[in-house]
PDB file of C-alpha atoms in Angstrom:
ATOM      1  CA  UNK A   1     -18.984  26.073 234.303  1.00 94.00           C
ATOM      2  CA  UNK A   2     -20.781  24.375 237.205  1.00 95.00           C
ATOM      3  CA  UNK A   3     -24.255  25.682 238.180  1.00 96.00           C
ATOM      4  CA  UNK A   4     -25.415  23.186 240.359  1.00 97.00           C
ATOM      5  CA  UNK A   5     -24.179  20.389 242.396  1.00 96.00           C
ATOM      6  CA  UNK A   6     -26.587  17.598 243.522  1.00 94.00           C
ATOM      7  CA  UNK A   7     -25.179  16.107 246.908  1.00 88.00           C
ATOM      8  CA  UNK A   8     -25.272  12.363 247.205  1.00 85.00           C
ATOM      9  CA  UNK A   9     -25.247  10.041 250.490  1.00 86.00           C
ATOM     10  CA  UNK A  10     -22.813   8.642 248.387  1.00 86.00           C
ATOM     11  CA  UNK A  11     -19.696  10.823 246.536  1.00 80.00           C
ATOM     12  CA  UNK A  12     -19.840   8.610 243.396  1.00 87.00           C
ATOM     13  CA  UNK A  13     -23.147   9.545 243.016  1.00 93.00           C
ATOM     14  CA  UNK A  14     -22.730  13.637 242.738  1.00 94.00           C
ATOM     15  CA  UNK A  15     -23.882  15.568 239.847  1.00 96.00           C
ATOM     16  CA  UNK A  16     -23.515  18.717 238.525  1.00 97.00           C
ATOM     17  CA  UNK A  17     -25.883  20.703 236.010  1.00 97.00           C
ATOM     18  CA  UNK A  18     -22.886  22.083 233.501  1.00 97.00           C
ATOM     19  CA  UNK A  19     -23.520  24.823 230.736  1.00 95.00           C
ATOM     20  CA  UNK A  20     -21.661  24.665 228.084  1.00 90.00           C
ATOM     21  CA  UNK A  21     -21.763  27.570 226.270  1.00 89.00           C
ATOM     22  CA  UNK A  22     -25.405  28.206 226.316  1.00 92.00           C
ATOM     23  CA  UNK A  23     -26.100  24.076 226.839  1.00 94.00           C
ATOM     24  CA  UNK A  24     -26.497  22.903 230.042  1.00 96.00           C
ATOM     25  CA  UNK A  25     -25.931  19.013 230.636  1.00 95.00           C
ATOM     26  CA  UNK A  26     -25.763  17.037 234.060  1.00 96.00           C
ATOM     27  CA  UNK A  27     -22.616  15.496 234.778  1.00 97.00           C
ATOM     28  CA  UNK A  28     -21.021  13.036 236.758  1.00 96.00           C
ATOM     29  CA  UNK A  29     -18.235  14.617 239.684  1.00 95.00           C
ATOM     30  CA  UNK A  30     -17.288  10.931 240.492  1.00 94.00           C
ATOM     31  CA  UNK A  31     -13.817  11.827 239.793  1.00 93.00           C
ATOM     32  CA  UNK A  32     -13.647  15.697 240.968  1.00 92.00           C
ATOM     33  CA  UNK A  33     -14.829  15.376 244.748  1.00 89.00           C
ATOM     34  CA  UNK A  34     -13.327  18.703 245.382  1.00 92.00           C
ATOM     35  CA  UNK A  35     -15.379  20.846 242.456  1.00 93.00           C
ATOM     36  CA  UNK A  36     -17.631  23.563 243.649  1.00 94.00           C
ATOM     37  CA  UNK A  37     -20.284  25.733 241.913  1.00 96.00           C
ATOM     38  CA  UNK A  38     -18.250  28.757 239.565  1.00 94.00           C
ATOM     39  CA  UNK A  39     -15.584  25.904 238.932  1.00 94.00           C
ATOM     40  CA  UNK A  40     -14.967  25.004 235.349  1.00 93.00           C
ATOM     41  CA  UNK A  41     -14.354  21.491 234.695  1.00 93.00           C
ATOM     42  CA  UNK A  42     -12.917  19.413 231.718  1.00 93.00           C
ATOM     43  CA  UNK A  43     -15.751  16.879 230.577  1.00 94.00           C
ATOM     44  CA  UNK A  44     -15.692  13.790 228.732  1.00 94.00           C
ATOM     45  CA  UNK A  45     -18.646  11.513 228.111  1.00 95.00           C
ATOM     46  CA  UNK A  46     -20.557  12.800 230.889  1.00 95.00           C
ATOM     47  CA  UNK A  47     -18.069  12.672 233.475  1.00 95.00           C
ATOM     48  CA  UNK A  48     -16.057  15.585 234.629  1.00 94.00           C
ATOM     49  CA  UNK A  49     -12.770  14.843 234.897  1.00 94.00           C
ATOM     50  CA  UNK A  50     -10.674  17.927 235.721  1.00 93.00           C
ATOM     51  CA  UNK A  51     -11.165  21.543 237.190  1.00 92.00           C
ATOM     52  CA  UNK A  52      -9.689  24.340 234.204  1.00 91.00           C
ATOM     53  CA  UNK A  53      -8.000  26.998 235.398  1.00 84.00           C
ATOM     54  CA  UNK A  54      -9.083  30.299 233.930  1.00 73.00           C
ATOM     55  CA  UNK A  55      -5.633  31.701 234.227  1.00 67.00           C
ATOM     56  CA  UNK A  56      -3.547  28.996 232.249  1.00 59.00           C
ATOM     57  CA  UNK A  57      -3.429  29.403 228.391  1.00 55.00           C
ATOM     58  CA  UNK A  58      -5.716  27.580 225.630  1.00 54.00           C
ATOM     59  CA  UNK A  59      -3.249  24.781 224.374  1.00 51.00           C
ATOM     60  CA  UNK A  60      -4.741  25.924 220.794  1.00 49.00           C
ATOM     61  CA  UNK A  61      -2.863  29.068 221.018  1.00 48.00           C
ATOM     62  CA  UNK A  62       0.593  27.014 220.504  1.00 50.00           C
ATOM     63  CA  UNK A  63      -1.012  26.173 217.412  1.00 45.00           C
ATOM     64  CA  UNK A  64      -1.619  29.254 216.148  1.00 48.00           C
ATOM     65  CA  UNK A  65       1.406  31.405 213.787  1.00 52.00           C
TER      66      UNK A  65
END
């Protein structure tokens, strides 16, 4: 979840303070112009790359029996 946004001059430059369960990391929004603080965000390598919504289901549960 996003608990801090650092504005830019420049949008590729935006960063976020993330916690990830407990860990909080600062992230790139290069690619997610539109996130906001409360938004949760798909990460990889530092950069997040896609808001979550909290309503859809975990693709692990068509895993599990």
């Amino acid at each position: 979840m996003i608990l801090a946004i650092s504005d830019a001059a420049d949008p590729l430059w935006r960063r976020a303070d993330v916690d990830f369960g407990g860990v909080r990391q600062q992230v790139s929004l290069a690619c997610l112009p539109q996130a906001l603080v409360g938004d949760r965000v798909l990460v990889h390598v530092g950069v997040a790359l896609a808001l979550v919504d909290d309503d859809t289901e975990s693709p692990r549960a068509e895993l599990e029996p």
